[in-house]
Tab-separated table of C-alpha atoms in Angstrom:
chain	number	residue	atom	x	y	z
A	593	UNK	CA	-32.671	-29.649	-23.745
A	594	UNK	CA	-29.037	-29.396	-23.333
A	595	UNK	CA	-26.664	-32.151	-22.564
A	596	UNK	CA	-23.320	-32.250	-21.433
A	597	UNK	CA	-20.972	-31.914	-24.440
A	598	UNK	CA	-23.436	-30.356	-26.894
A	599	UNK	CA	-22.731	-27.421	-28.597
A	600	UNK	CA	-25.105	-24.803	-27.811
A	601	UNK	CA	-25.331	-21.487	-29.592
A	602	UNK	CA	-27.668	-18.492	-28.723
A	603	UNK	CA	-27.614	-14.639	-28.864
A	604	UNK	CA	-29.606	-13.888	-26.141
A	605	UNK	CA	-28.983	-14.415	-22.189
A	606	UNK	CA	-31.413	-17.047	-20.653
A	607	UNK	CA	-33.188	-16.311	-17.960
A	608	UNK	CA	-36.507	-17.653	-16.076
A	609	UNK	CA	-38.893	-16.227	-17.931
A	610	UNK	CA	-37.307	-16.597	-21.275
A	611	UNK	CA	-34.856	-14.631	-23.753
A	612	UNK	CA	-33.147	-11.411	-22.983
A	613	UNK	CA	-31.865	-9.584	-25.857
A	614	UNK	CA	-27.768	-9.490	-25.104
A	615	UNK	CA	-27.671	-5.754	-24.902
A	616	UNK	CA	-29.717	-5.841	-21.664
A	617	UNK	CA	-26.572	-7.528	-20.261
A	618	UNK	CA	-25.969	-4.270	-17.677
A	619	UNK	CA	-30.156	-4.804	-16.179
A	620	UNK	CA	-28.943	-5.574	-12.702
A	621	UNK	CA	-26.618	-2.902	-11.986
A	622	UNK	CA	-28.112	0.441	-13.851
A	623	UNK	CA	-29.084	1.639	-10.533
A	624	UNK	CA	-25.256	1.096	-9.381
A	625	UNK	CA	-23.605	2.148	-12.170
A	626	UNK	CA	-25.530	4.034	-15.020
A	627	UNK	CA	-25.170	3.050	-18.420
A	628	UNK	CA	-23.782	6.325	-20.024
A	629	UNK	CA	-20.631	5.900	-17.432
A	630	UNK	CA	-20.509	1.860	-18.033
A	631	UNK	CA	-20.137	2.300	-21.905
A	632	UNK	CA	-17.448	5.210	-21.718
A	633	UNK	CA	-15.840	3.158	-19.085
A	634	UNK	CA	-12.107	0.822	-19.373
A	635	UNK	CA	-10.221	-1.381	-17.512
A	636	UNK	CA	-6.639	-2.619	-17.094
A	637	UNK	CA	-5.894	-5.559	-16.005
A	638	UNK	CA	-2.655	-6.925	-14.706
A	639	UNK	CA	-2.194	-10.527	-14.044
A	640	UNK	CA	-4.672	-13.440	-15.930
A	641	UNK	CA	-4.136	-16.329	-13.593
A	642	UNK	CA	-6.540	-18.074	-11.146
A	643	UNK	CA	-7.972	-14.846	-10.227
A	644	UNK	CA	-7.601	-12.357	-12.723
A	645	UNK	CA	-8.971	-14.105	-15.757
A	646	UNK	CA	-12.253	-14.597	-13.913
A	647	UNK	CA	-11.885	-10.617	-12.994
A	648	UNK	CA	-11.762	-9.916	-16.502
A	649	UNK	CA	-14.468	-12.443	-17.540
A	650	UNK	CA	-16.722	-10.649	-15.082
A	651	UNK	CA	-15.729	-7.370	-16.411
A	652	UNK	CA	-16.973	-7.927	-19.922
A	653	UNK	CA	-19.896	-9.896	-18.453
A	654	UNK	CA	-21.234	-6.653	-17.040
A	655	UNK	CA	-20.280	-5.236	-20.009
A	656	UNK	CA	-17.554	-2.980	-19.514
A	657	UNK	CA	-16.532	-2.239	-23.606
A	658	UNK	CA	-12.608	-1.899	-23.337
A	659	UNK	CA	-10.242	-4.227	-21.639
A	660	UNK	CA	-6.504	-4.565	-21.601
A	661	UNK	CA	-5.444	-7.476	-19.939
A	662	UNK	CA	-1.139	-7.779	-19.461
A	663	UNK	CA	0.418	-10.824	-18.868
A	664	UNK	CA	3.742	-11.933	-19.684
A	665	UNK	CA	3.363	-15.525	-18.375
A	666	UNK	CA	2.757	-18.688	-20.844
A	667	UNK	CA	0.280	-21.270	-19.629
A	668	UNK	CA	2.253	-24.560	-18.204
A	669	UNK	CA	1.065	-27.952	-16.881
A	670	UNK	CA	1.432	-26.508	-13.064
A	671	UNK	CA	-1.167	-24.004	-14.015
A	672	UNK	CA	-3.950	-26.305	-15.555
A	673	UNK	CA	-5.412	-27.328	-11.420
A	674	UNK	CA	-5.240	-24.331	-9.501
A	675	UNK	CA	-6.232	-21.490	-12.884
A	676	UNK	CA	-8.302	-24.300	-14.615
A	677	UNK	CA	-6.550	-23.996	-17.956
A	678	UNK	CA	-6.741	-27.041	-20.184
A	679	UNK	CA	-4.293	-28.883	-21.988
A	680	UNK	CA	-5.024	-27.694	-25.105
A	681	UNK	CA	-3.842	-24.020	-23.640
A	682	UNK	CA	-0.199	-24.988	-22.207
A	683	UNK	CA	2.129	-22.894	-24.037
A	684	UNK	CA	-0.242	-20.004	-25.173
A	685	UNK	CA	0.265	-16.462	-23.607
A	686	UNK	CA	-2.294	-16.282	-20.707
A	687	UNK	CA	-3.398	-12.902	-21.600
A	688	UNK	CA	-3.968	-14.003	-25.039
A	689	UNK	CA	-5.563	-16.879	-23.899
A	690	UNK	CA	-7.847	-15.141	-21.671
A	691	UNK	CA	-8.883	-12.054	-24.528
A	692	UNK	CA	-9.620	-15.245	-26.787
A	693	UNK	CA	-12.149	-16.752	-24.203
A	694	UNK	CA	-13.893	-13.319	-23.592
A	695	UNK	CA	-14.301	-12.658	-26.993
A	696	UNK	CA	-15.501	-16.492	-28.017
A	697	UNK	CA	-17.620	-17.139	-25.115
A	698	UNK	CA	-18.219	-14.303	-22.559
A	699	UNK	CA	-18.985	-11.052	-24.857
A	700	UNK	CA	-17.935	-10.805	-28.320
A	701	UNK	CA	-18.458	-6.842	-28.157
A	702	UNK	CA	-15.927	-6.307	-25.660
A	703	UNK	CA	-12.507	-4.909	-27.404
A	704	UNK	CA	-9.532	-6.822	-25.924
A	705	UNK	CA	-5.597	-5.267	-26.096
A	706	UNK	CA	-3.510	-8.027	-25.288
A	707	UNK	CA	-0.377	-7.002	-23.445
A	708	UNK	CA	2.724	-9.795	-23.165
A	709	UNK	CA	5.980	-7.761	-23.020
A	710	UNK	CA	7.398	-7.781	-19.676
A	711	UNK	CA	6.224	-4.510	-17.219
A	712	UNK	CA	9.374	-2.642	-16.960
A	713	UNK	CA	10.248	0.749	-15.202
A	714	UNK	CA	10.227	2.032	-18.836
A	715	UNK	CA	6.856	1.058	-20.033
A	716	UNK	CA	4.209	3.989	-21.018
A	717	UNK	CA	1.903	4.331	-18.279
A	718	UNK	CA	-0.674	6.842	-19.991
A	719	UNK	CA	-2.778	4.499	-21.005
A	720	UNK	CA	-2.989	2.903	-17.687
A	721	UNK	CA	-3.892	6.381	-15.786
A	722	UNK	CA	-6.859	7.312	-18.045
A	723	UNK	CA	-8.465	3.412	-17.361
A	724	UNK	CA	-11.573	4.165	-14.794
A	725	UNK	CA	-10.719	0.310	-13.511
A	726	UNK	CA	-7.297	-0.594	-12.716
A	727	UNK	CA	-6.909	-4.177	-11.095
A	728	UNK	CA	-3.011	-5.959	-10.281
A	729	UNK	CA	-3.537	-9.522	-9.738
A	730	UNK	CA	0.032	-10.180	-9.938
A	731	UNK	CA	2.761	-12.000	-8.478
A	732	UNK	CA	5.345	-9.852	-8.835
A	733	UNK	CA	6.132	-7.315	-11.339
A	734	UNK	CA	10.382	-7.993	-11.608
């Protein structure tokens, strides 16, 4: 059993009546979105504070394979309450910061683009058109 500050490593998804394999990650929502459309699917991302960097956790949870996550904000002490950073974090990018969880702890497989220039009136929007999920958790974008 577990305790509280173990490490704990596994590559399978507990569940009640044992080990799932980690591809079967999708099981509850085939019927809501089929696979074929989850795995061609992307999402964009704008805006990893409180709210966003659990959007994007979720996101790769399901297993959506392609996330770009844009933030130009570093992580300060007036974060670390209300977006439950930790110390360790204050001064990293938070979209950095949040592609580094994902990948370490939510779903390896996911590919994360980090984006931390500023959004300007200038930037290529392309990219951002052709993602099937576009969320702006942002507090402003000046």
């Amino acid at each position: 059993m577990a305790t509280f500050g173990a490490t704990v490593h596994s590559n399978a998804i507990g569940s009640s009546t044992g080990a799932v394999p980690a591809d079967a990650r999708d099981t509850r929502q085939k019927e809501l979105i089929p696979p074929e459309e989850l795995a061609n699917s992307s999402a964009y991302v704008f805006g990893c504070g409180a709210i966003g960097r659990q959007v994007v956790y979720m996101l790769s949870a399901m297993g959506v394979p392609r996330i770009a996550v844009w933030d130009n904000d570093m992580i300060e002490v007036v974060n670390l309450g209300p977006q439950a950073w930790t110390k360790e974090q204050i001064g990293q990018n938070k979209a950095v910061a949040t592609a580094t969880f994902v990948k370490s702890f939510v779903n390896s497989d996911t590919d994360m683009l980090t984006l931390t220039s500023e959004f300007t009136s200038t930037t290529r929007i392309e990219d951002i058109q052709s993602s099937s999920i576009l969320v702006v958790l942002v507090n402003s974008l000046v």
